[in-house]
Structure formats: structure tokens, C-alpha cells
PDB file of C-alpha atoms in Angstrom:
ATOM      1  CA  PHE A 129       0.000   0.000   0.000  1.00 81.00           C
ATOM      2  CA  THR A 130       2.993   2.315  -0.450  1.00 91.00           C
ATOM      3  CA  PRO A 131       2.355   4.819  -3.254  1.00 95.00           C
ATOM      4  CA  PRO A 132       4.579   4.547  -6.334  1.00 94.00           C
ATOM      5  CA  PRO A 133       7.286   7.158  -7.026  1.00 96.00           C
ATOM      6  CA  LEU A 134       6.293  10.096  -9.200  1.00 96.00           C
ATOM      7  CA  SER A 135       7.508  10.405 -12.755  1.00 95.00           C
ATOM      8  CA  ILE A 136       8.744  13.724 -14.143  1.00 96.00           C
ATOM      9  CA  GLY A 137       5.920  16.216 -14.528  1.00 96.00           C
ATOM     10  CA  GLU A 138       3.431  14.313 -12.379  1.00 97.00           C
ATOM     11  CA  GLU A 139       1.506  15.556  -9.367  1.00 97.00           C
ATOM     12  CA  VAL A 140      -0.717  13.752  -6.876  1.00 98.00           C
ATOM     13  CA  GLY A 141      -4.003  14.457  -5.178  1.00 98.00           C
ATOM     14  CA  PRO A 142      -7.329  12.836  -4.366  1.00 98.00           C
ATOM     15  CA  PRO A 143      -8.908  10.886  -7.221  1.00 98.00           C
ATOM     16  CA  ASP A 144     -11.140  12.857  -9.557  1.00 98.00           C
ATOM     17  CA  PHE A 145     -13.417   9.841  -9.945  1.00 98.00           C
ATOM     18  CA  VAL A 146     -13.867   6.481  -8.251  1.00 98.00           C
ATOM     19  CA  GLY A 147     -15.674   3.532  -9.769  1.00 98.00           C
ATOM     20  CA  ILE A 148     -17.257   1.768  -6.799  1.00 98.00           C
ATOM     21  CA  GLY A 149     -18.851  -1.282  -8.412  1.00 96.00           C
ATOM     22  CA  VAL A 150     -19.989  -3.806  -9.294  1.00 97.00           C
ATOM     23  CA  GLN A 151     -17.962  -6.980  -9.794  1.00 96.00           C
ATOM     24  CA  LYS A 152     -18.715  -8.869 -13.060  1.00 95.00           C
ATOM     25  CA  CYS A 153     -20.570  -5.915 -14.545  1.00 97.00           C
ATOM     26  CA  GLY A 154     -18.021  -4.949 -17.196  1.00 96.00           C
ATOM     27  CA  THR A 155     -16.024  -2.464 -15.134  1.00 97.00           C
ATOM     28  CA  THR A 156     -12.628  -3.307 -16.672  1.00 97.00           C
ATOM     29  CA  TRP A 157     -14.028  -2.976 -20.184  1.00 97.00           C
ATOM     30  CA  TRP A 158     -15.691   0.339 -19.349  1.00 98.00           C
ATOM     31  CA  TYR A 159     -12.604   1.731 -17.623  1.00 98.00           C
ATOM     32  CA  GLN A 160     -10.517   0.917 -20.699  1.00 96.00           C
ATOM     33  CA  LEU A 161     -13.006   2.735 -22.921  1.00 97.00           C
ATOM     34  CA  MET A 162     -12.911   5.748 -20.600  1.00 97.00           C
ATOM     35  CA  MET A 163      -9.144   5.919 -20.939  1.00 97.00           C
ATOM     36  CA  THR A 164      -9.524   6.725 -24.650  1.00 95.00           C
ATOM     37  CA  HIS A 165     -10.222  10.312 -23.601  1.00 96.00           C
ATOM     38  CA  PRO A 166      -7.018  12.403 -23.792  1.00 96.00           C
ATOM     39  CA  ARG A 167      -7.744  14.212 -20.533  1.00 97.00           C
ATOM     40  CA  LEU A 168      -8.092  10.989 -18.530  1.00 98.00           C
ATOM     41  CA  PHE A 169      -4.785   9.575 -17.344  1.00 98.00           C
ATOM     42  CA  HIS A 170      -3.893   6.065 -16.240  1.00 97.00           C
ATOM     43  CA  ARG A 171      -0.346   4.960 -15.519  1.00 96.00           C
ATOM     44  CA  PRO A 172       0.194   1.498 -17.014  1.00 95.00           C
ATOM     45  CA  ASP A 173       2.143   0.288 -13.976  1.00 95.00           C
ATOM     46  CA  ILE A 174      -0.824   0.941 -11.638  1.00 96.00           C
ATOM     47  CA  HIS A 175      -3.860  -1.351 -11.698  1.00 96.00           C
ATOM     48  CA  LYS A 176      -7.299   0.213 -12.108  1.00 97.00           C
ATOM     49  CA  GLU A 177      -8.318  -1.429  -8.803  1.00 97.00           C
ATOM     50  CA  ARG A 178      -6.407   0.184  -5.948  1.00 97.00           C
ATOM     51  CA  HIS A 179      -8.200  -1.757  -3.145  1.00 97.00           C
ATOM     52  CA  PHE A 180      -6.584   0.735  -0.765  1.00 98.00           C
ATOM     53  CA  LEU A 181      -9.664   1.226   1.384  1.00 98.00           C
ATOM     54  CA  ASP A 182     -10.307  -2.511   1.747  1.00 97.00           C
ATOM     55  CA  GLN A 183      -7.861  -2.755   4.647  1.00 96.00           C
ATOM     56  CA  PHE A 184      -9.586  -0.333   7.031  1.00 98.00           C
ATOM     57  CA  GLY A 185     -12.596  -2.367   8.127  1.00 97.00           C
ATOM     58  CA  VAL A 186     -11.187  -2.674  11.658  1.00 97.00           C
ATOM     59  CA  ALA A 187      -8.158  -0.370  11.359  1.00 97.00           C
ATOM     60  CA  PRO A 188      -7.778   3.352  12.122  1.00 97.00           C
ATOM     61  CA  PHE A 189      -7.926   5.728   9.165  1.00 98.00           C
ATOM     62  CA  GLY A 190      -6.117   8.997   9.758  1.00 98.00           C
ATOM     63  CA  ALA A 191      -4.498  11.907   7.948  1.00 98.00           C
ATOM     64  CA  SER A 192      -1.436   9.902   6.964  1.00 97.00           C
ATOM     65  CA  ASP A 193      -3.638   7.248   5.360  1.00 98.00           C
ATOM     66  CA  ILE A 194      -5.529   9.912   3.410  1.00 98.00           C
ATOM     67  CA  GLU A 195      -2.192  11.284   2.193  1.00 97.00           C
ATOM     68  CA  ARG A 196      -1.035   7.796   1.168  1.00 97.00           C
ATOM     69  CA  TYR A 197      -4.283   7.220  -0.693  1.00 98.00           C
ATOM     70  CA  SER A 198      -3.819  10.447  -2.668  1.00 98.00           C
ATOM     71  CA  GLY A 199      -0.309   9.285  -3.499  1.00 98.00           C
ATOM     72  CA  TRP A 200      -1.803   6.479  -5.577  1.00 97.00           C
ATOM     73  CA  PHE A 201      -3.159   8.972  -8.123  1.00 98.00           C
ATOM     74  CA  PRO A 202      -0.256  10.505 -10.019  1.00 98.00           C
ATOM     75  CA  ARG A 203      -1.146  12.471 -13.141  1.00 98.00           C
ATOM     76  CA  PRO A 204       0.310  15.148 -15.406  1.00 98.00           C
ATOM     77  CA  GLN A 205      -1.053  18.617 -14.777  1.00 96.00           C
ATOM     78  CA  GLY A 206      -4.315  19.248 -16.615  1.00 95.00           C
ATOM     79  CA  THR A 207      -5.473  15.643 -16.627  1.00 97.00           C
ATOM     80  CA  ALA A 208      -7.889  13.724 -14.406  1.00 98.00           C
ATOM     81  CA  THR A 209      -7.417  10.295 -12.904  1.00 98.00           C
ATOM     82  CA  GLY A 210      -9.109   7.804 -10.633  1.00 98.00           C
ATOM     83  CA  GLU A 211      -9.652   4.153  -9.880  1.00 98.00           C
ATOM     84  CA  TRP A 212     -12.326   1.504 -10.217  1.00 98.00           C
ATOM     85  CA  THR A 213     -12.434  -1.021  -7.378  1.00 98.00           C
ATOM     86  CA  PRO A 214     -15.688  -3.038  -7.705  1.00 97.00           C
ATOM     87  CA  ASP A 215     -15.416  -4.418  -4.165  1.00 97.00           C
ATOM     88  CA  TYR A 216     -15.889  -0.946  -2.678  1.00 98.00           C
ATOM     89  CA  PHE A 217     -19.640  -0.990  -3.302  1.00 98.00           C
ATOM     90  CA  GLY A 218     -20.253  -3.798  -0.825  1.00 97.00           C
ATOM     91  CA  LEU A 219     -17.794  -2.803   1.936  1.00 98.00           C
ATOM     92  CA  PRO A 220     -19.795  -0.872   4.576  1.00 97.00           C
ATOM     93  CA  TRP A 221     -16.875   1.199   5.874  1.00 98.00           C
ATOM     94  CA  VAL A 222     -15.727   2.502   2.477  1.00 98.00           C
ATOM     95  CA  PRO A 223     -18.346   5.257   1.814  1.00 98.00           C
ATOM     96  CA  LEU A 224     -17.455   7.152   4.990  1.00 98.00           C
ATOM     97  CA  LEU A 225     -13.694   6.777   4.473  1.00 98.00           C
ATOM     98  CA  LEU A 226     -13.840   7.721   0.809  1.00 98.00           C
ATOM     99  CA  LYS A 227     -15.880  10.815   1.710  1.00 98.00           C
ATOM    100  CA  ARG A 228     -13.072  11.823   4.056  1.00 98.00           C
ATOM    101  CA  ALA A 229     -10.304  11.041   1.566  1.00 98.00           C
ATOM    102  CA  ALA A 230     -11.909  12.354  -1.648  1.00 98.00           C
ATOM    103  CA  PRO A 231     -14.995  14.437  -0.810  1.00 98.00           C
ATOM    104  CA  GLU A 232     -15.300  15.924  -4.327  1.00 98.00           C
ATOM    105  CA  ALA A 233     -14.798  12.690  -6.261  1.00 98.00           C
ATOM    106  CA  ARG A 234     -17.337  11.695  -8.898  1.00 98.00           C
ATOM    107  CA  LEU A 235     -18.633   8.162  -8.349  1.00 98.00           C
ATOM    108  CA  LEU A 236     -19.341   5.638 -11.103  1.00 98.00           C
ATOM    109  CA  LEU A 237     -21.522   2.583 -10.572  1.00 98.00           C
ATOM    110  CA  LEU A 238     -22.066  -0.054 -13.259  1.00 98.00           C
ATOM    111  CA  LEU A 239     -24.983  -2.435 -12.628  1.00 98.00           C
ATOM    112  CA  ARG A 240     -26.116  -5.652 -14.317  1.00 98.00           C
ATOM    113  CA  ASP A 241     -29.161  -7.884 -13.955  1.00 98.00           C
ATOM    114  CA  PRO A 242     -28.418  -9.203 -10.432  1.00 98.00           C
ATOM    115  CA  VAL A 243     -29.216 -12.821 -11.334  1.00 98.00           C
ATOM    116  CA  GLU A 244     -26.800 -12.680 -14.277  1.00 96.00           C
ATOM    117  CA  ARG A 245     -24.239 -10.931 -12.090  1.00 97.00           C
ATOM    118  CA  PHE A 246     -24.570 -13.742  -9.542  1.00 96.00           C
ATOM    119  CA  ARG A 247     -24.164 -16.404 -12.235  1.00 95.00           C
ATOM    120  CA  SER A 248     -21.119 -14.671 -13.680  1.00 93.00           C
ATOM    121  CA  GLY A 249     -19.659 -14.178 -10.210  1.00 91.00           C
ATOM    122  CA  LEU A 250     -19.844 -17.897  -9.467  1.00 90.00           C
ATOM    123  CA  ALA A 251     -18.183 -18.681 -12.803  1.00 87.00           C
ATOM    124  CA  HIS A 252     -15.421 -16.228 -11.929  1.00 77.00           C
ATOM    125  CA  MET A 253     -14.822 -17.902  -8.571  1.00 81.00           C
ATOM    126  CA  ARG A 254     -14.647 -21.307 -10.252  1.00 82.00           C
ATOM    127  CA  ARG A 255     -12.087 -20.036 -12.763  1.00 79.00           C
ATOM    128  CA  MET A 256     -10.040 -18.709  -9.848  1.00 76.00           C
ATOM    129  CA  GLY A 257     -10.105 -22.186  -8.296  1.00 77.00           C
ATOM    130  CA  ASN A 258     -12.058 -21.089  -5.215  1.00 77.00           C
ATOM    131  CA  PRO A 259     -14.441 -23.608  -3.656  1.00 82.00           C
ATOM    132  CA  LEU A 260     -18.066 -22.478  -3.671  1.00 84.00           C
ATOM    133  CA  GLY A 261     -18.725 -22.756   0.041  1.00 91.00           C
ATOM    134  CA  PRO A 262     -21.582 -21.045   1.886  1.00 94.00           C
ATOM    135  CA  SER A 263     -19.641 -17.833   2.609  1.00 92.00           C
ATOM    136  CA  VAL A 264     -18.642 -17.431  -1.044  1.00 90.00           C
ATOM    137  CA  ILE A 265     -22.202 -17.943  -2.234  1.00 93.00           C
ATOM    138  CA  ALA A 266     -23.562 -15.575   0.428  1.00 95.00           C
ATOM    139  CA  ASP A 267     -21.070 -12.895  -0.643  1.00 94.00           C
ATOM    140  CA  ALA A 268     -22.083 -13.358  -4.285  1.00 94.00           C
ATOM    141  CA  LEU A 269     -25.746 -12.930  -3.331  1.00 96.00           C
ATOM    142  CA  GLN A 270     -25.137  -9.802  -1.254  1.00 96.00           C
ATOM    143  CA  ARG A 271     -23.309  -8.076  -4.120  1.00 97.00           C
ATOM    144  CA  GLY A 272     -26.570  -7.961  -6.085  1.00 98.00           C
ATOM    145  CA  LEU A 273     -28.627  -6.124  -3.460  1.00 98.00           C
ATOM    146  CA  TYR A 274     -28.044  -2.863  -5.263  1.00 98.00           C
ATOM    147  CA  HIS A 275     -30.700  -0.717  -3.589  1.00 98.00           C
ATOM    148  CA  ARG A 276     -29.657  -1.730  -0.094  1.00 97.00           C
ATOM    149  CA  LEU A 277     -25.985  -1.031  -0.803  1.00 97.00           C
ATOM    150  CA  LEU A 278     -26.634   2.192  -2.716  1.00 98.00           C
ATOM    151  CA  ASP A 279     -28.483   3.694   0.229  1.00 95.00           C
ATOM    152  CA  ASP A 280     -25.287   3.510   2.296  1.00 94.00           C
ATOM    153  CA  TRP A 281     -23.382   5.466  -0.343  1.00 98.00           C
ATOM    154  CA  LEU A 282     -26.023   8.141  -0.707  1.00 97.00           C
ATOM    155  CA  THR A 283     -25.881   8.728   3.045  1.00 96.00           C
ATOM    156  CA  HIS A 284     -22.390  10.138   2.540  1.00 97.00           C
ATOM    157  CA  PHE A 285     -22.333  11.440  -1.044  1.00 98.00           C
ATOM    158  CA  ASP A 286     -24.721  13.764  -2.861  1.00 97.00           C
ATOM    159  CA  SER A 287     -26.717  12.083  -5.620  1.00 96.00           C
ATOM    160  CA  GLU A 288     -25.236  14.589  -8.104  1.00 97.00           C
ATOM    161  CA  GLN A 289     -21.836  12.989  -7.508  1.00 98.00           C
ATOM    162  CA  LEU A 290     -23.060   9.581  -8.655  1.00 98.00           C
ATOM    163  CA  LEU A 291     -23.574   8.191 -12.151  1.00 98.00           C
ATOM    164  CA  VAL A 292     -25.328   4.820 -12.405  1.00 98.00           C
ATOM    165  CA  LEU A 293     -24.874   2.933 -15.671  1.00 98.00           C
ATOM    166  CA  GLN A 294     -26.486  -0.303 -16.821  1.00 98.00           C
ATOM    167  CA  TYR A 295     -24.114  -2.871 -18.275  1.00 98.00           C
ATOM    168  CA  GLU A 296     -26.738  -4.024 -20.759  1.00 97.00           C
ATOM    169  CA  GLN A 297     -27.299  -0.477 -21.991  1.00 97.00           C
ATOM    170  CA  CYS A 298     -23.554   0.102 -22.311  1.00 97.00           C
ATOM    171  CA  VAL A 299     -23.283  -3.056 -24.432  1.00 96.00           C
ATOM    172  CA  ALA A 300     -26.191  -1.960 -26.631  1.00 96.00           C
ATOM    173  CA  ASP A 301     -24.998   1.638 -27.068  1.00 96.00           C
ATOM    174  CA  PRO A 302     -21.357   1.978 -25.969  1.00 96.00           C
ATOM    175  CA  ALA A 303     -20.715   5.190 -27.895  1.00 95.00           C
ATOM    176  CA  GLY A 304     -23.715   6.998 -26.425  1.00 95.00           C
ATOM    177  CA  GLN A 305     -23.137   5.798 -22.887  1.00 97.00           C
ATOM    178  CA  LEU A 306     -19.453   6.667 -23.121  1.00 96.00           C
ATOM    179  CA  ARG A 307     -20.308  10.224 -24.161  1.00 95.00           C
ATOM    180  CA  SER A 308     -22.644  10.459 -21.175  1.00 96.00           C
ATOM    181  CA  THR A 309     -19.874   9.201 -18.891  1.00 97.00           C
ATOM    182  CA  PHE A 310     -17.458  11.813 -20.191  1.00 97.00           C
ATOM    183  CA  ARG A 311     -20.006  14.586 -19.740  1.00 97.00           C
ATOM    184  CA  PHE A 312     -20.608  13.463 -16.151  1.00 98.00           C
ATOM    185  CA  LEU A 313     -16.858  13.770 -15.548  1.00 98.00           C
ATOM    186  CA  GLY A 314     -16.842  17.273 -17.028  1.00 97.00           C
ATOM    187  CA  LEU A 315     -15.029  16.237 -20.204  1.00 96.00           C
ATOM    188  CA  SER A 316     -15.884  17.555 -23.645  1.00 85.00           C
ATOM    189  CA  ASP A 317     -16.983  15.229 -26.452  1.00 72.00           C
ATOM    190  CA  SER A 318     -14.886  17.263 -28.877  1.00 68.00           C
ATOM    191  CA  GLU A 319     -11.735  16.207 -27.027  1.00 69.00           C
ATOM    192  CA  MET A 320     -12.392  12.493 -27.403  1.00 63.00           C
ATOM    193  CA  HIS A 321      -9.251  10.710 -28.484  1.00 51.00           C
ATOM    194  CA  HIS A 322     -10.693   7.805 -30.432  1.00 50.00           C
ATOM    195  CA  ASP A 323     -11.858   7.983 -34.051  1.00 51.00           C
ATOM    196  CA  GLN A 324     -15.470   9.095 -33.976  1.00 49.00           C
ATOM    197  CA  SER A 325     -16.222   6.788 -36.922  1.00 46.00           C
ATOM    198  CA  THR A 326     -15.021   3.742 -34.994  1.00 55.00           C
ATOM    199  CA  GLU A 327     -17.505   1.972 -32.755  1.00 61.00           C
ATOM    200  CA  PRO A 328     -16.137   1.340 -29.231  1.00 70.00           C
ATOM    201  CA  SER A 329     -15.296  -2.269 -28.489  1.00 72.00           C
ATOM    202  CA  ARG A 330     -17.746  -4.684 -26.893  1.00 67.00           C
ATOM    203  CA  PRO A 331     -16.853  -6.727 -23.770  1.00 70.00           C
ATOM    204  CA  VAL A 332     -15.152 -10.039 -24.416  1.00 62.00           C
ATOM    205  CA  ASP A 333     -17.365 -13.075 -23.840  1.00 59.00           C
ATOM    206  CA  ALA A 334     -16.393 -15.675 -21.249  1.00 55.00           C
ATOM    207  CA  PRO A 335     -14.345 -18.593 -22.640  1.00 53.00           C
ATOM    208  CA  PRO A 336     -16.438 -21.487 -24.027  1.00 52.00           C
ATOM    209  CA  GLY A 337     -17.284 -23.996 -21.346  1.00 54.00           C
ATOM    210  CA  SER A 338     -16.623 -21.558 -18.490  1.00 56.00           C
ATOM    211  CA  ARG A 339     -20.170 -20.221 -18.156  1.00 68.00           C
ATOM    212  CA  THR A 340     -22.226 -21.302 -15.163  1.00 75.00           C
ATOM    213  CA  ILE A 341     -25.682 -22.577 -16.112  1.00 84.00           C
ATOM    214  CA  LEU A 342     -28.313 -21.990 -13.454  1.00 91.00           C
ATOM    215  CA  ASP A 343     -30.932 -24.637 -12.804  1.00 93.00           C
ATOM    216  CA  PRO A 344     -34.382 -23.151 -13.602  1.00 95.00           C
ATOM    217  CA  ALA A 345     -35.538 -23.692 -10.030  1.00 97.00           C
ATOM    218  CA  ILE A 346     -32.469 -21.870  -8.683  1.00 95.00           C
ATOM    219  CA  ARG A 347     -33.018 -19.033 -11.136  1.00 96.00           C
ATOM    220  CA  ARG A 348     -36.612 -18.650  -9.926  1.00 97.00           C
ATOM    221  CA  ARG A 349     -35.396 -18.623  -6.342  1.00 97.00           C
ATOM    222  CA  LEU A 350     -32.871 -15.887  -7.170  1.00 98.00           C
ATOM    223  CA  VAL A 351     -35.510 -13.793  -8.907  1.00 98.00           C
ATOM    224  CA  ASP A 352     -37.698 -14.053  -5.813  1.00 98.00           C
ATOM    225  CA  TYR A 353     -34.738 -13.141  -3.600  1.00 98.00           C
ATOM    226  CA  TYR A 354     -33.849 -10.004  -5.559  1.00 98.00           C
ATOM    227  CA  GLU A 355     -37.294  -8.857  -6.673  1.00 98.00           C
ATOM    228  CA  SER A 356     -38.121  -6.495  -3.808  1.00 98.00           C
ATOM    229  CA  ASP A 357     -34.669  -4.903  -3.952  1.00 98.00           C
ATOM    230  CA  VAL A 358     -34.969  -4.405  -7.728  1.00 98.00           C
ATOM    231  CA  MET A 359     -38.383  -2.797  -7.270  1.00 98.00           C
ATOM    232  CA  ARG A 360     -36.968  -0.350  -4.724  1.00 97.00           C
ATOM    233  CA  LEU A 361     -34.010   0.345  -6.990  1.00 98.00           C
ATOM    234  CA  ALA A 362     -36.347   1.129  -9.902  1.00 97.00           C
ATOM    235  CA  GLY A 363     -38.194   3.580  -7.653  1.00 96.00           C
ATOM    236  CA  GLN A 364     -34.899   5.146  -6.620  1.00 95.00           C
ATOM    237  CA  LEU A 365     -33.555   5.357 -10.199  1.00 96.00           C
ATOM    238  CA  PRO A 366     -36.480   6.309 -12.465  1.00 93.00           C
ATOM    239  CA  GLU A 367     -34.427   5.852 -15.635  1.00 93.00           C
ATOM    240  CA  LEU A 368     -33.423   2.284 -14.811  1.00 97.00           C
ATOM    241  CA  ASP A 369     -34.575   0.159 -17.751  1.00 97.00           C
ATOM    242  CA  LEU A 370     -35.890  -3.123 -16.395  1.00 98.00           C
ATOM    243  CA  THR A 371     -36.685  -4.321 -19.906  1.00 97.00           C
ATOM    244  CA  LEU A 372     -32.925  -4.795 -20.250  1.00 97.00           C
ATOM    245  CA  TRP A 373     -32.967  -7.219 -17.306  1.00 98.00           C
ATOM    246  CA  PRO A 374     -34.951 -10.225 -18.634  1.00 95.00           C
ATOM    247  CA  ASN A 375     -35.230 -11.770 -15.170  1.00 97.00           C
ATOM    248  CA  PHE A 376     -37.091  -8.657 -13.976  1.00 98.00           C
ATOM    249  CA  SER A 377     -38.734  -7.298 -17.110  1.00 96.00           C
ATOM    250  CA  HIS A 378     -42.096  -8.300 -15.604  1.00 96.00           C
ATOM    251  CA  LEU A 379     -41.611  -5.427 -13.147  1.00 96.00           C
ATOM    252  CA  SER A 380     -41.244  -2.802 -15.883  1.00 90.00           C
ATOM    253  CA  GLY A 381     -44.945  -2.427 -16.632  1.00 79.00           C
ATOM    254  CA  GLY A 382     -44.059  -2.342 -20.317  1.00 61.00           C
ATOM    255  CA  LYS A 383     -42.117   0.886 -19.959  1.00 53.00           C
ATOM    256  CA  GLY A 384     -38.328   1.217 -19.840  1.00 48.00           C
ATOM    257  CA  ALA A 385     -35.787   3.992 -19.638  1.00 44.00           C
ATOM    258  CA  ARG A 386     -35.253   3.712 -23.382  1.00 42.00           C
ATOM    259  CA  ASP A 387     -38.447   5.730 -23.777  1.00 44.00           C
ATOM    260  CA  GLY A 388     -36.376   8.652 -22.534  1.00 41.00           C
ATOM    261  CA  GLY A 389     -33.535   8.073 -25.003  1.00 40.00           C
ATOM    262  CA  PRO A 390     -30.525   5.782 -25.093  1.00 37.00           C
ATOM    263  CA  ASN A 391     -28.031   8.325 -23.831  1.00 39.00           C
ATOM    264  CA  SER A 392     -29.537   8.955 -20.414  1.00 45.00           C
ATOM    265  CA  PRO A 393     -27.749   6.849 -17.789  1.00 50.00           C
ATOM    266  CA  SER A 394     -29.664   6.341 -14.591  1.00 51.00           C
ATOM    267  CA  ARG A 395     -29.155   8.815 -11.772  1.00 48.00           C
ATOM    268  CA  ARG A 396     -31.033   9.150  -8.541  1.00 45.00           C
ATOM    269  CA  ALA A 397     -33.637  11.901  -8.770  1.00 32.00           C
TER     270      ALA A 397
END
């Protein structure tokens, strides 16, 4: 957790943005697309996931720790930088500590159909060689309780500091959602680094044979488990498009956020 040395011309400070979640929702893909903007800076020797705040669940967090955290964000003058640690969303102590360390940071949250996120999360654990014991499965379930977890964050951060994106919408319209992300970060479309005629890349599919197939009865159980949380989330985020989440499209009432245009990521009203 020791910050890296600065290169010539770099300065440090609190992150300009922090991606707070969610695991297996395309965060690495989206972060890479964000870095096509010339005013966003990422040093190749520093991983997008800092995990710095993970360690303070039962440890003091003082001024020296805040200074060390800022040291992890070197950038040339005139550029913006940040991190994307998906675990942050589900760690109860992180919102308060991040508010202390980076009170002006813009927060990014990428969500996916929670049943599909759960399925993908289990597949990820299997690929990592981790046994799927009760604690692992419970953790995977908790990560999909988006409304419950989001409430903790909005206790400490203003809703205007948060952009909520849907993975499925980003896949369907990456160029439009990327422009919306840049605007949220205060970056001009005219400065975009990539060729405007080139469609941004899509996320890479999981390797053949590595996908976890859910038994229909288990899928129904998961839908029942998440349904009330998804309903509250839809009330909290009016532009959330439940028609993009097949497991919960029955809750949409036949109306989705796409009625309001494809370039309007969800934000709490």
C-alpha cells in the first residue's frame, strides 16, 4: 500500500473519480473505454483497482492514510485520474472513508441484472479455483442487493456525484453511454481521443465452457430473492430500464428507460 514514485511532470491528489462497483458488470471494459479520452490519465504500472480502502474495516484511518491514498493517483497537470475497485460498493466502511479522503470525487456505478451478475460471479470464482462454500455464495448474493448497498453510499455522497450505468445499456450503445460518462466527468466530447467513426469495443465473452448454467428452479429462487430490492431500486432510479434485465422485465410495466432516449444513464432523482 505504499504509493509509487512520481515520474517527471506528475503531481498527486485525491482521485477525480472512483468507480465503486460492481464486480462482473463490465467495469474493466468500461474503464478501458474511458481511458480513450485524452484528458483521462492512467499509468500502465498501476492497476485500475487500488483496493486501498479494503484494509480499514477494523483499522484506524487517519491523515497519513488519506495522504497515502492520494499518493496512488499521479497524473500530469491538466489531466484527471481515478480508480475503479468493484469491491468498494459492498464494503460498509468505504463510503465514509472515501468521503473523508476524496470528498469531491465523482462516483461511477455499473450495474447488471443481479441474477446474471450472480451467475457470472460464481463462474469467476470457479475459474479462480475457489471452492463455492456457503460464505462465497452468500457474498455473491449480497453483491446484487443494489438498492440496499446504494443507500449507504447516498448517506455520505450527494446524488449529483453519482452516475449509475447499466451494463446491458452500455453493451447496446457503448458510444452513447461513453459520451454520457465523459459529460458526467466534465469532459468535452470534442476532445475524445478515439476515431469518432469507430464503434467502441464490446466486452469479451467468457471462454467457451466456463459459463455457469443456473438450474431453472435456482433461477426462480434468485428472482424471488432479488425482486423487492430491484423494485426499490427502480423507484430510486427512475431511468433504470428493467426491460434490459430479462429476469425482472415483468416489473417494468411495459415501460423502460429507453423511452427517454438511449443516452440517459440512470441517476437518482
